[in-house]
Structure formats: structure tokens, C-alpha cells
Coordinates of C-alpha atoms and ligand atoms in Angstrom, one line a residue:
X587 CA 0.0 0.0 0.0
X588 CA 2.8 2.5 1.2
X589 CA 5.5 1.5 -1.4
X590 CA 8.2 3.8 -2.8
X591 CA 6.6 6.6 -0.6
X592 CA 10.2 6.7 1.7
X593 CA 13.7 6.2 1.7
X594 CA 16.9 5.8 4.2
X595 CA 17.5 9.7 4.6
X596 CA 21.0 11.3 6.4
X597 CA 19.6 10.7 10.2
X598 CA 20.4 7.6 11.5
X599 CA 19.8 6.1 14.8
X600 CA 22.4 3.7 16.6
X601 CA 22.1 0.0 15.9
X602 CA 22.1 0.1 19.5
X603 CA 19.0 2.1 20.0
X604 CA 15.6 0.3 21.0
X605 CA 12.7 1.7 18.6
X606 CA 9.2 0.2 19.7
X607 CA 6.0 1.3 20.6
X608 CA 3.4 1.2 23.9
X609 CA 0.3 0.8 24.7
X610 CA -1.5 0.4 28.5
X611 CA -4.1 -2.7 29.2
X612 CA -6.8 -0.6 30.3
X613 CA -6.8 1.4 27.0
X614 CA -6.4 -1.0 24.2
X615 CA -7.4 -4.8 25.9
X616 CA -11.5 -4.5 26.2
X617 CA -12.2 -8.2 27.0
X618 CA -13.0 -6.7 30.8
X619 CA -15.1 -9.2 31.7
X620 CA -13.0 -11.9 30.3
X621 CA -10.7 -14.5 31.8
X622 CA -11.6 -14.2 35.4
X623 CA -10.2 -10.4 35.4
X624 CA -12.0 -7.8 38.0
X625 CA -12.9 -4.8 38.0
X626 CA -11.0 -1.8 37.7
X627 CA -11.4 1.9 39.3
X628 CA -11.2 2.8 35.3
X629 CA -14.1 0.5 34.8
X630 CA -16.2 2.0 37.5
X631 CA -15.2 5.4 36.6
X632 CA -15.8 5.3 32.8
X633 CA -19.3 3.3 33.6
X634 CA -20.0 6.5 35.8
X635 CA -22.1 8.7 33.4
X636 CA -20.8 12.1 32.9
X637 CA -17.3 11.1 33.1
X638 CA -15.9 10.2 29.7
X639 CA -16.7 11.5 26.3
X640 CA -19.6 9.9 25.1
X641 CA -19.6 7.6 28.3
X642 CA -17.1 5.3 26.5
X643 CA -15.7 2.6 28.5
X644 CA -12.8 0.3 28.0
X645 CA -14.9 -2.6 27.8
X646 CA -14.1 -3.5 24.3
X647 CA -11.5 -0.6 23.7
X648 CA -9.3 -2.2 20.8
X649 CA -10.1 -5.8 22.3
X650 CA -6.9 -6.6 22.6
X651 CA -7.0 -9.2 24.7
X652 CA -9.1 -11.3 22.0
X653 CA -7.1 -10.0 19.0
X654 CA -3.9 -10.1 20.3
X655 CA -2.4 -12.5 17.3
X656 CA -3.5 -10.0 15.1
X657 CA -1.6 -7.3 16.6
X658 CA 1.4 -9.0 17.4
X659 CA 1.7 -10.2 14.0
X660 CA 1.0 -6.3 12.7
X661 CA 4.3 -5.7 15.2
X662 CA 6.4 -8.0 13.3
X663 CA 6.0 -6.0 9.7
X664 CA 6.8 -2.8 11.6
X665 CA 10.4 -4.5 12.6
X666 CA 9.4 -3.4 16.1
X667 CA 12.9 -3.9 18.6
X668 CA 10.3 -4.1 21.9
X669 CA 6.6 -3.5 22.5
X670 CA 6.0 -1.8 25.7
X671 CA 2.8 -2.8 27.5
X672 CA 0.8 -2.6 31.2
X673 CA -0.6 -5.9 32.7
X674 CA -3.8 -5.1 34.1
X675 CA -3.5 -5.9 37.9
X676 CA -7.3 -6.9 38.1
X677 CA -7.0 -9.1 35.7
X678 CA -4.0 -11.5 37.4
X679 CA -5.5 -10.3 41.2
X680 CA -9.0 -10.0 40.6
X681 CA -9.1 -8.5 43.8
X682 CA -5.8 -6.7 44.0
X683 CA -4.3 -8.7 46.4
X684 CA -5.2 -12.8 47.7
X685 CA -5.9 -15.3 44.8
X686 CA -4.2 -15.0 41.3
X687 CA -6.6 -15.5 38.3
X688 CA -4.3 -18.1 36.4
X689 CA -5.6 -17.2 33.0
X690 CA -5.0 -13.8 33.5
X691 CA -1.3 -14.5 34.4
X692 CA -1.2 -17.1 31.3
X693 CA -2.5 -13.6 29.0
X694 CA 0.7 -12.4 29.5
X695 CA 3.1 -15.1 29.7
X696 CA 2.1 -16.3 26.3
X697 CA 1.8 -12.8 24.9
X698 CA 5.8 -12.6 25.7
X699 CA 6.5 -15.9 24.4
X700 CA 4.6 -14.8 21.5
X701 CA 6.6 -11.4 21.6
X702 CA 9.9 -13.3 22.2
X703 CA 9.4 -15.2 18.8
X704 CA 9.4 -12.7 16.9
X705 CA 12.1 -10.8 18.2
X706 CA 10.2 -8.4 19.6
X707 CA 11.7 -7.5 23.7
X708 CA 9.0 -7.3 26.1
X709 CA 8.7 -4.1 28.2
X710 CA 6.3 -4.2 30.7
X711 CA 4.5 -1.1 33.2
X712 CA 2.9 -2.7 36.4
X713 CA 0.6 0.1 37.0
X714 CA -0.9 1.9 34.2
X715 CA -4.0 3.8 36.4
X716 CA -6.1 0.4 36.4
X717 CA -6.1 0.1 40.3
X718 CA -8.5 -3.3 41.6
X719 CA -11.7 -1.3 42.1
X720 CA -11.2 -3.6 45.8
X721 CA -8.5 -1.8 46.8
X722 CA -10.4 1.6 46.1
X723 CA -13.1 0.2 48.3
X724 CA -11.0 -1.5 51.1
X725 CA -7.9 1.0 51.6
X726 CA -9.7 4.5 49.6
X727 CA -6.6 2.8 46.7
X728 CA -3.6 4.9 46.9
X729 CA -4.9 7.2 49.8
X730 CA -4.4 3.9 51.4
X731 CA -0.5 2.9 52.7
X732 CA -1.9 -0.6 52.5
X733 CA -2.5 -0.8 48.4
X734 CA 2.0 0.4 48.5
X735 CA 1.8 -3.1 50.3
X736 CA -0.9 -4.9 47.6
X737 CA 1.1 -3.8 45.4
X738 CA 4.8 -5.0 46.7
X739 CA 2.8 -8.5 46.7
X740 CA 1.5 -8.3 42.9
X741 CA 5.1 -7.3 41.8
X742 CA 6.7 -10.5 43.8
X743 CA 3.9 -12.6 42.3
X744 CA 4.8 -11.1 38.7
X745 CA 8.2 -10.7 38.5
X746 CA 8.3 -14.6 40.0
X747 CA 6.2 -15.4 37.0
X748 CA 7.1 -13.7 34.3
X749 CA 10.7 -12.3 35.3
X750 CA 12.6 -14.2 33.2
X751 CA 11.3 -12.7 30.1
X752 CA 11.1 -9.3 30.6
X753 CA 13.3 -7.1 29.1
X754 CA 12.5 -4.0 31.1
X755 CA 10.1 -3.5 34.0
X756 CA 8.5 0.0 34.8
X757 CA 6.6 0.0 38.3
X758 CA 4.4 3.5 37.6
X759 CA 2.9 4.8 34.9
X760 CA 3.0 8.7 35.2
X761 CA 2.3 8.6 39.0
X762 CA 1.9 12.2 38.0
X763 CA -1.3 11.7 36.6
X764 CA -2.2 8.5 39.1
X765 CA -2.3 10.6 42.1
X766 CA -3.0 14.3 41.2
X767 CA -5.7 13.6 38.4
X768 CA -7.2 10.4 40.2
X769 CA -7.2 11.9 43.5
X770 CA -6.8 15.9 43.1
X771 CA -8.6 17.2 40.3
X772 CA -11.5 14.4 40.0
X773 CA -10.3 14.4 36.4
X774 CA -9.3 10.9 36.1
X775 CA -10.6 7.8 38.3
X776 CA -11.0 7.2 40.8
X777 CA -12.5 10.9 40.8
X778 CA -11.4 12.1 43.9
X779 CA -11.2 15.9 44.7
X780 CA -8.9 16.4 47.2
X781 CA -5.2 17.7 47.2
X782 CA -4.3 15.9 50.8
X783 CA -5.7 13.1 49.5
X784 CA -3.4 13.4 46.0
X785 CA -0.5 14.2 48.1
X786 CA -0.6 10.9 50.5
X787 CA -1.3 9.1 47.0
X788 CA 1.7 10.2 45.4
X789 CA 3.6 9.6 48.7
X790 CA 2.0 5.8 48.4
X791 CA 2.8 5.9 44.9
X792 CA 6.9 6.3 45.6
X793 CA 6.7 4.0 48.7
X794 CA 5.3 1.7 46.3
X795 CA 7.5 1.8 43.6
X796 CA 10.8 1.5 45.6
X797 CA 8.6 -1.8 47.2
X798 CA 8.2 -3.2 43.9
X799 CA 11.7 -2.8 42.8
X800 CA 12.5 -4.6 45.9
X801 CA 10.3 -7.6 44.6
X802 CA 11.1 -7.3 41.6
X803 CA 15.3 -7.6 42.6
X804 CA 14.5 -10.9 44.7
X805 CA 12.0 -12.5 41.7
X806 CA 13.2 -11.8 38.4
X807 CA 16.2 -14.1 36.7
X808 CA 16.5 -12.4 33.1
X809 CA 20.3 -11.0 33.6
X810 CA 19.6 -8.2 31.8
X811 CA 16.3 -7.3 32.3
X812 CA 16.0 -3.3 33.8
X813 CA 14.0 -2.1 36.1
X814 CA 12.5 1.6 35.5
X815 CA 9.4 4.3 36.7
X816 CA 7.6 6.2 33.5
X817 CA 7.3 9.6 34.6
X818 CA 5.8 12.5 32.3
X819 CA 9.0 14.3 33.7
X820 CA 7.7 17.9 32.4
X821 CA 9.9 20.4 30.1
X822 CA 8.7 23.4 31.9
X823 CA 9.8 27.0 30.6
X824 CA 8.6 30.7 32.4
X825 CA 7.7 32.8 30.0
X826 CA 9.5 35.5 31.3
X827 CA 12.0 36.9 34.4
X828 CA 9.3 36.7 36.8
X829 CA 8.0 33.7 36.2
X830 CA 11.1 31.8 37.5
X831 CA 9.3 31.3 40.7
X832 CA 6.1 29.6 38.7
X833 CA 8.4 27.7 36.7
X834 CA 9.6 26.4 40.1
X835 CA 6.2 25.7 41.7
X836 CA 5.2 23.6 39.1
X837 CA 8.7 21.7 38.6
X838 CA 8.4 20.7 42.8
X839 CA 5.0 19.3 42.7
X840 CA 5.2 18.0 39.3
X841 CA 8.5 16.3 38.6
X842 CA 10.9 17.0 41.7
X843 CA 7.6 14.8 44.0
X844 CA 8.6 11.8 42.3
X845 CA 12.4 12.2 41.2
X846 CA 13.1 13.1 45.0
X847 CA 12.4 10.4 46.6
X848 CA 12.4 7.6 43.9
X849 CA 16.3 9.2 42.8
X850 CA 17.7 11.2 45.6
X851 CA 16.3 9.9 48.8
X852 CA 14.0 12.9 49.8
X853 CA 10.8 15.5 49.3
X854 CA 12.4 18.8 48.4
X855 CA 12.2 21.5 51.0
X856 CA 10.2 24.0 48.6
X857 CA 7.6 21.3 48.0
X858 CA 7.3 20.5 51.3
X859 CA 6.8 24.7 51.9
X860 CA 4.7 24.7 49.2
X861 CA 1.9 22.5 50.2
X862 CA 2.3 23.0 53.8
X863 CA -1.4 24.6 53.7
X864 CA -2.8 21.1 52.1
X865 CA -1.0 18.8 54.3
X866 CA 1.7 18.6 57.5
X867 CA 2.7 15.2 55.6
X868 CA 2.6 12.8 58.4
X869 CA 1.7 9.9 55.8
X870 CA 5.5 10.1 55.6
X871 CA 7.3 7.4 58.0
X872 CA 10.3 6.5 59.4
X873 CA 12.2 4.5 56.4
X874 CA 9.8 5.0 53.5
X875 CA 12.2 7.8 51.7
X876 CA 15.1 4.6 52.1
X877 CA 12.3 2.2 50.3
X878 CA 11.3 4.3 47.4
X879 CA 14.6 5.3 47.0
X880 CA 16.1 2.1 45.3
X881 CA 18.3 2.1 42.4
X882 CA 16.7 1.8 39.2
X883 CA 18.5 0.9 36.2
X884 CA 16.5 3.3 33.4
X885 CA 14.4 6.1 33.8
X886 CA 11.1 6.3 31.4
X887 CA 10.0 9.7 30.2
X888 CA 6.8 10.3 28.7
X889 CA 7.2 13.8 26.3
X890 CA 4.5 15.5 24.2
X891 CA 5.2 19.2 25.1
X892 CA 6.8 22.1 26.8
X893 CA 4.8 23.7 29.8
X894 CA 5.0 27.3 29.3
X895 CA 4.1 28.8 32.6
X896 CA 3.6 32.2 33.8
X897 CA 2.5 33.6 37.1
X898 CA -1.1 34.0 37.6
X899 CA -1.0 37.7 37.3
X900 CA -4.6 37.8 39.3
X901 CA -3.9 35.3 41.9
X902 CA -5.9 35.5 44.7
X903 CA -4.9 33.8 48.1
X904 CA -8.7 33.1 49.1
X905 CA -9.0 31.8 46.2
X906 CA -6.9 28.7 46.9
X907 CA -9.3 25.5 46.5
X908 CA -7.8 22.2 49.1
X909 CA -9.2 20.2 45.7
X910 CA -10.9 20.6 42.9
X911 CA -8.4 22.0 40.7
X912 CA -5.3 20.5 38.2
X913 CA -2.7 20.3 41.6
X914 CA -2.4 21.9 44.6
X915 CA -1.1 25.4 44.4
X916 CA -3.0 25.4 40.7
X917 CA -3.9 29.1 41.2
X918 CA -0.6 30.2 41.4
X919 CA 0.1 29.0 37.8
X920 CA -1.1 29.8 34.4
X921 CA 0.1 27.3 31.3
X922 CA 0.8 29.4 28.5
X923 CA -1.0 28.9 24.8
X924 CA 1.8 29.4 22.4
X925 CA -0.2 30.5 19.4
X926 CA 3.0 30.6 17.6
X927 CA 3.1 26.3 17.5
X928 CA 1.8 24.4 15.3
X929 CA -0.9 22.0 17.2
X930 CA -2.4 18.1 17.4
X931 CA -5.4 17.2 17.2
X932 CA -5.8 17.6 21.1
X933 CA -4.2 20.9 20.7
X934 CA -1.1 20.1 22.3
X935 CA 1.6 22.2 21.1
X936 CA 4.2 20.6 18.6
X937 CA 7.8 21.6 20.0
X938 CA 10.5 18.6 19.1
X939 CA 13.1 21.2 20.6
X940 CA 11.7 20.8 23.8
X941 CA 12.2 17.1 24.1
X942 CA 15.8 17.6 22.7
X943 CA 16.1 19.9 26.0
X944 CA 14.8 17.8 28.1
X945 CA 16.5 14.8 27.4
X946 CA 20.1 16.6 27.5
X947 CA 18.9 18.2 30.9
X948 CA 17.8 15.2 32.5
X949 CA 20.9 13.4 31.7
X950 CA 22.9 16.3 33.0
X951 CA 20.9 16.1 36.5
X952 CA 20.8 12.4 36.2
X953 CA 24.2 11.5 35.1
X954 CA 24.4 7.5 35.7
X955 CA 20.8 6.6 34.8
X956 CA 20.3 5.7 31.2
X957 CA 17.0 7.9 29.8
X958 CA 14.3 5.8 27.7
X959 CA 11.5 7.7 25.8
X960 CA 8.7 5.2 27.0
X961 CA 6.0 7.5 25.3
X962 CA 5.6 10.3 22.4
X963 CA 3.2 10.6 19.9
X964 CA 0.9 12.6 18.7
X965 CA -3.2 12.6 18.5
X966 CA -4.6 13.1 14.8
X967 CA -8.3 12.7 13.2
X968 CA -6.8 10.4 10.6
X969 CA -9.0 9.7 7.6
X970 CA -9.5 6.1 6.1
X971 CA -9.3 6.4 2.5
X972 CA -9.9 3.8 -0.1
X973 CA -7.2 2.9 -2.7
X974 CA -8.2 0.1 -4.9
X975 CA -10.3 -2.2 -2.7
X976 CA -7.9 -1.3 0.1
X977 CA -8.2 0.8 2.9
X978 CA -5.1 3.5 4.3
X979 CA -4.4 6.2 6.5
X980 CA -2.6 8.6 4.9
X981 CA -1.4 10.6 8.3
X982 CA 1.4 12.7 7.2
X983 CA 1.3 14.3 10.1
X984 CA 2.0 11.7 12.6
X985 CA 5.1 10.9 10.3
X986 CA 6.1 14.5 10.3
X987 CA 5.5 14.6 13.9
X988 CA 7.2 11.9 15.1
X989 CA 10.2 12.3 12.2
X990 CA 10.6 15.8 13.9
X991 CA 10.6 14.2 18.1
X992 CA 13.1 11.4 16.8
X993 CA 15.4 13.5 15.1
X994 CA 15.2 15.4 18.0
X995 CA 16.1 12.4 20.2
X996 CA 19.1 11.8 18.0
X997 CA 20.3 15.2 18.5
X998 CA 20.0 15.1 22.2
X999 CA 22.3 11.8 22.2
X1000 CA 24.7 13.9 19.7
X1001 CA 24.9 16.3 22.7
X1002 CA 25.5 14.2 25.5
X1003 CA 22.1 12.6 26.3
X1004 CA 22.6 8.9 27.9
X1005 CA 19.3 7.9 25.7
X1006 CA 19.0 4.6 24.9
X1007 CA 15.4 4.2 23.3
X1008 CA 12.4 5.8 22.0
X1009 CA 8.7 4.0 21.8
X1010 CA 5.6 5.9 20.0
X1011 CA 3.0 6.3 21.9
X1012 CA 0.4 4.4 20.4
X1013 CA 0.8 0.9 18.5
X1014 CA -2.9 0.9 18.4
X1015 CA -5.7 3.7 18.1
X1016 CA -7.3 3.6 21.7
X1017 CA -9.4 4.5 24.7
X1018 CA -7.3 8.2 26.0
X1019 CA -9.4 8.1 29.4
X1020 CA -12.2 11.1 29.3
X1021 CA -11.6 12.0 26.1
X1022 CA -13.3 8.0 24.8
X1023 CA -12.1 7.2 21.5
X1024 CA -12.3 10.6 19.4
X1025 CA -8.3 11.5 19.9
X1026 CA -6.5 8.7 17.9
X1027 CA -2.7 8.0 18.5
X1028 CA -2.0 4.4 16.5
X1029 CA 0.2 3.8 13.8
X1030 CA -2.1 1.2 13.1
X1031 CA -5.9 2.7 12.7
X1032 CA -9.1 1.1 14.9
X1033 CA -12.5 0.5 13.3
X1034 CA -14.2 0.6 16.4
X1035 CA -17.1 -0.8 14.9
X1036 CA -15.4 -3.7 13.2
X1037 CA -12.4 -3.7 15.0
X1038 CA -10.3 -4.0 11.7
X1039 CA -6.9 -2.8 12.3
X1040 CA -5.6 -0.9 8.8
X1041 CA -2.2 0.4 9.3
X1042 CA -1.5 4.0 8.9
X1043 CA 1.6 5.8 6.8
X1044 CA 3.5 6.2 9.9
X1045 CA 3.5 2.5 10.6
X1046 CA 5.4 2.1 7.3
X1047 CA 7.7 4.7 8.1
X1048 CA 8.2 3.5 11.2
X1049 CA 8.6 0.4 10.3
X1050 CA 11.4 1.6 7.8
X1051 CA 13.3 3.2 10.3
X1052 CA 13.2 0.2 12.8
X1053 CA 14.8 -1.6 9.3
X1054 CA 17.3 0.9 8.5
X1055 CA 18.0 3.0 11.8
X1056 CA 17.8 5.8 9.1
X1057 CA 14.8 8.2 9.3
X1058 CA 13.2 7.9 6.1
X1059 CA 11.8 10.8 4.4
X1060 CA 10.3 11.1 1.3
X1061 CA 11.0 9.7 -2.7
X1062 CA 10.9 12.4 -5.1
X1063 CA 7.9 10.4 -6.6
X1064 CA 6.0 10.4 -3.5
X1065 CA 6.0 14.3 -2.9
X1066 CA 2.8 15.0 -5.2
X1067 CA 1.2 11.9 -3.6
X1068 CA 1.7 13.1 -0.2
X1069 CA 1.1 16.6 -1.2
X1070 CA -2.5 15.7 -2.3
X1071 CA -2.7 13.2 1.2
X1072 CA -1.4 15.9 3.4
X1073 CA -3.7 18.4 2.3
X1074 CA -6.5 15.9 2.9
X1075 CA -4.9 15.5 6.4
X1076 CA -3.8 19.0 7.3
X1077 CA -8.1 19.5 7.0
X1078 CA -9.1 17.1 9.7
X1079 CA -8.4 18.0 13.2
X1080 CA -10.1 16.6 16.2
Ligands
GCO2003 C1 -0.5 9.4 29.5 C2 -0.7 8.0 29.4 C3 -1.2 7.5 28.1 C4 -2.0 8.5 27.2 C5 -1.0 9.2 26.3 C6 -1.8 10.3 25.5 O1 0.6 9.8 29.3 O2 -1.5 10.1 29.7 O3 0.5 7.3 29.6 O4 -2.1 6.5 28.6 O5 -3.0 7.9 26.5 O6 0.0 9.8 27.0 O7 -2.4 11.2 26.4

């Protein structure tokens, strides 16, 4: 379908390098009341009218769970190095902690195996949001110091069963996001609205992870399997002099929370400052900054854009909510709409410079910890077109945007960055969490009615980088093809 539209271009990528792409269980499996799994604070939540886009739910999402063959036979044409995915926690503990579900377990042992034949290295996230909905009830989830405990025993029980397989482990998925939008902001599930409570979460969240690495040291046998966290580690940038002290604000209670403890053993003194109106922190005991701070081998950064901040010019102290809002603090803080970008679909801005950054600065502050892009990608309405009988997604802008992110990679590494990999957020179109199944991020396209998968443009060219290692840009014969195609595209936004 795609042929003769690329070829090696002048920007190559080290042999070395691991090229793959991701996806989380929640948001492309469905099957959710298949194989013994249980439910899920996402499945309550998204069953909870008013709360997603349409009210769509994961229960069939990309299914998966039932088409998995399909997809990981779509993997091998895309020369995929390693395929980065989150076991869903209710569906090996339906419960979250007590019996195992077997058949859930044996999902994911045989989608390695499968994985493993075809050359394809399994990376796997423990926690990607989908929290047993019992754990929710029984502790209030990761409010809870017990569920840091549930989930110290679901890592043992994993890493025992699958550990000598997996290429590299991630504990948390953007804890970020787990705690402040699930427990802060009611934006995500389980919904709550409370800053104290999002604080003790994301204290839960690092006791947690530096517990799982633990189990995950005394269970797993693969020698060189890594273990990692997948934080959306922000770019932040003030707009101008006197935002410095925004810029700062943000940085402590969005990235320095969980790179404190989890890499240097401690909460930084201006977070703790910061929030000392939301909470006096005594969900903090004796010896958990020693547990979550365990050495890793890799960190995970999930990039889409900079944060532009600015000081709310018309901040109000009484205004400041104890929940309710993005973070605590939120007020303080305005995000910046640089009109000057060009834009997704979701209207995120498009900045490939500002992953470059990133990546050299976090290696700078990071120095001995090897930096892996677990997620970038970008959200297009791509159009399925027919071409003789067959259908295509001609999304030149996914391959422009992703072209521009991993060229962007390559120059951080030029510079210094210790970046050994870069995965696309998404191998499939899927459920993105309120906003249902409208924003799609696949290199391979989702009938949602049908559930035919029809790979996209990008999954060629991304599949002809993961060949070559050289990005591949456009034949000569191709640029009036894609000229047409992109105009089609550059028309559809979300
Ligand atoms: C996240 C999650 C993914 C999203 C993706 C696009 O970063 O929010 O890891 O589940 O779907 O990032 O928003």
C-alpha cells in the first residue's frame, strides 16, 4: 500500500537504540469481563455517566485481549525492537491482592513468548491507572498505605512469574497523573477531589515503587532485564524573568515529587513549603524515603510538550481551593497557549526542541541513569481512504511529527544525552481516558465498529526506520502523492 513513498534519509539512529512502541491494558485490551479479570477503578469510573466523552468505556477498547495475534503479528511487519505494555492488575489479582486468576497471568506469559518469537523484547508497566476497584473500596486505593503493600505483593507474584522474560520493567505509569488527576482534580478515576488526599497518593505511589523494585530484585532471573518508573518528567519553561518562581512551583509538585524520593532519597524543602497549607505530611514514616529510594537501572520519560508557565497575574490567596483543581497550588500557575506552534489534534503544542532539552537536561541532572523515551506521539483525526479495494491512512502528520521528536532524540544523544530508546505512543488507536475514542494516536488505525486494524503511513515509516535505523523521508515520486494526502490531512483536526 505504502511503497516507494520513503527512503533511508542522512539521520540515523544507533544500531544500538531500542525503537518500539506502547500501549497500557486498560486502553487498548477490552475483554473486561473476560478471563476471570476484575474490575477496575477505570471500569467503575468510565461506567459513571458524565465522566468520559460519550460515556465510552474500556470494555471493548481495541479488544486486545481477544485480537492479540493479530496485533502482534501487525508488530512483526513494523520491525518493532520491543513492544511496551501494562498488565492489568485486576486481571492476574481480581481482587488486587489474595488469589491469582491463572488465566490472567497465562495472558501475558504467552503474549511474551509470542513477543519473544518474533524478536520483539517485552517491556512491561505494572501500574498503568487500572487500580483493583477492591483496593479503592477496602484502603480508599492509593490514599491507602496498604494498596503500597498490595502492590509490593502483585510485583513479587509477577516478577516470579514472568521475570525471566522481561526485558524491562516500569513500576508506575506517570504517577503524575495516578495521584493528582485520580485523587486531586476528579479528572481521572478514581474521581477524587482532594489535594491531601493526592499528596498521601503520590507519597504511596513512591513508597510503592521502591517496594516493587525490591520484589522485583529478589523474583526476576533475566540478567539483563532493567527495572525503570515512566514519569511524564515535564519540560517546563517561564515565560518570562518573573515567572522563575512559577516555573519552580510547578517543577516541585510536578517532577521533583517523584524524582526526589524515587532518585535522591528525599521531598524537596520548597515542595514541602509549598503545600504546607494542604497537608503537614505525616503519611510520611520513618524508612519510606530509604524504600522508594532504590536504584533503578533506566528512567522512562513520557514527552508530548513544553509547559510554558507564567505567574497568575490575578492570583488570589482566598481563592486557593484544598481540591478541585489541576494540583495543589494550581492558582498560582497559568500554562501558557503558544499561538506561535503548530498543534495536534488535542491541541497540544508541537515543539521537538523541547524534548531535545529535556533529554540533554535530565541526563545532566541524572548523570548515571540511562534515559528511555517510553512514550511520544501525537493525536490526529486520521481519515481512512480507499485505494483500490484497500483501505489506508494517509497521516502525514503523525510521520512528520514523530520524524521531527526522533530527530530530535538523535540530537540530544549527539549532545551528550545517555538515551538509549524511543517508543511511540500508540501501536494501536485507543481508549485516551475522558476523552473516549475521538483523539486517535496508532500507527495502526481502529474501526471501532469492526475492529479492523488498517495500518497507517506512519507504521510504514516506522517500520522503515526500525529496518534501517535511518529516518526515512520522502522519494521524489511520492511528494505529489503526499502533497494531495497531506492536504487531505492538514483538513481534519479533532
Ligand atoms: C499518558 C498515558 C497514556 C496517554 C497518552 C496520550 O501519558 O497520559 O501514559 O495513557 O494515552 O499519553 O495522552
Amino acid at each position: 500500500m505504502y511503497d516507494d513513498l520513503f527512503q533511508p534519509g542522512d539521520i540515523c539512529v544507533p544500531r544500538s537504540f531500542t525503537l518500539g512502541a506502547a500501549t497500557a491494558a486498560y486502553q487498548v485490551e477490552g475483554g473486561a469481563n473476560s478471563g476471570g479479570r476484575g474490575r477496575s477503578i477505570w471500569d467503575t469510573f468510565s461506567h459513571t455517566p458524565g465522566k468520559t466523552e460519550g460515556g465510552a468505556t474500556g470494555d471493548v477498547a481495541a479488544d486486545h485481549y481477544h485480537r492479540v495475534h493479530i496485533d502482534l503479528d501487525l508488530m512483526r511487519t513494523l520491525n518493532l525492537d520491543a513492544y511496551r505494555f501494562s498488565i492489568s492488575w485486576p486481571r492476574v489479582m481480581p481482587t488486587g491482592e489474595g488469589a491469582v486468576n491463572p488465566d490472567g497471568l497465562m495472558f501475558y506469559s504467552r503474549l511474551i513468548d509470542d513477543l519473544l518469537d518474533r524478536g520483539i523484547q517485552p517491556i512491561v508497566t505494572l501500574n498503568h491507572w487500572d487500580l483493583p476497584q477492591s483496593l479503592e473500596d477496602k484502603y480508599g486505593g492509593w490514599r491507602g498505605r496498604e494498596t503500597a503493600h498490595a502492590f509490593e505483593t502483585y510485583a513479587e507474584i509477577v516478577g516470579a512469574a514472568l521475570g525471566d522474560r522481561v526485558a524491562v520493567w516500569s513500576t508506575h505509569n506517570e504517577p503524575w497523573n495516578n495521584s493528582f488527576s485520580g485523587y486531586g482534580s476528579g479528572a481521572f478515576a478514581p474521581g477524587g477531589t482532594s489535594h491531601a488526599d493526592a499528596l498521601a497518593a503520590a507519597h504511596h505511589l513512591n513508597l510503592s515503587h521502591g517496594l516493587a523494585v525490591q520484589a522485583l530484585r529478589s523474583t526476576i532471573t533475566r540478567p539483563d532485564a532493567q527495572i525503570s518508573v515512566a514519569l511524564n518528567n515535564f519540560r517546563i519553561e517561564p515565560e518570562g524573568p518573573d515567572d522563575a518562581d512559577a516555573a519552580r512551583r510547578f517543577d516541585a509538585i510536578a517532577n521533583r515529587i517523584f524524582t526526589g524520593p524515587m532518585l535522591r532519597g528525599e521531598y524537596p524543602d520548597d515542595l514541602i513549603l509549598d503545600t504546607a497549607k494542604f497537608t503537614d505530611w505525616d503519611f510520611v514514616k520513618p524508612g519510606d524515603l530509604e524504600i522508594a529510594h532504590q536504584p533503578i537501572d533506566l528512567l522512562g520519560l513520557n514527552y508530548y510538550e513544553v509547559m510554558h508557565v507564567r505567574a497568575n497575574p490575578a492570583f488570589d490567596p482566598a481563592s486557593e481551593s484544598d481540591g478541585g483543581t489541576d494540583f495543589p497550588g494550581s492558582e498560582r500557575i497559568e500554562f501558557v497557549r503558544r499561538d506561535d506552534l503548530a498543534r495536534t489534534g488535542m491541541d497540544w503544542g508541537i515543539e521537538p526542541r523541547g524534548l531535545e532539552e529535556h533529554l540533554v537536561a535530565l541526563s545532566e541532572e541524572f548523570p548515571s541513569l540511562p534515559i528511555m523515551v517510553m512514550e511520544n506521539g501525537a493525536a490526529f483525526r486520521d481519515t481512512v481512504v480507499d485505494v483500490d479495494g484497500i483501505p489506508a491512512v494517509f497521516d502525514v502528520n503523525r510521520v512528520n511529527y514523530l520524524s521531527a521528536h526522533v530527530a530530535a532524540t538523535v540530537r540530544a544523544v549527539e549532545r551528550g544525552a545517555n538515551v538509549i530508546g524511543y517508543l511511540v505512543w500508540s501501536l494501536l488507536d485507543n481508549f485516551e481516558w475522558t476523552a473516549g475514542y475521538g483523539p486517535r494516536f496508532g500507527l495502526i488505525h481502529i474501526d471501532y465498529e469492526t475492529l479492523e486494524r488498517t495500518p497507517k503511513l506512519s507504521s510504514r515509516w516506522f517500520a522503515e526506520l526500525c529496518a534501517t535505523r535511518a529516518l526515512p523521508v520522502r522519494t521524489p515520486s511520492s511528494e505529489k502523492a503526499h502533497a494531495e494526502r497531506e492536504g487531505l490531512d492538514a483538513a481534519a483536526t479533532l
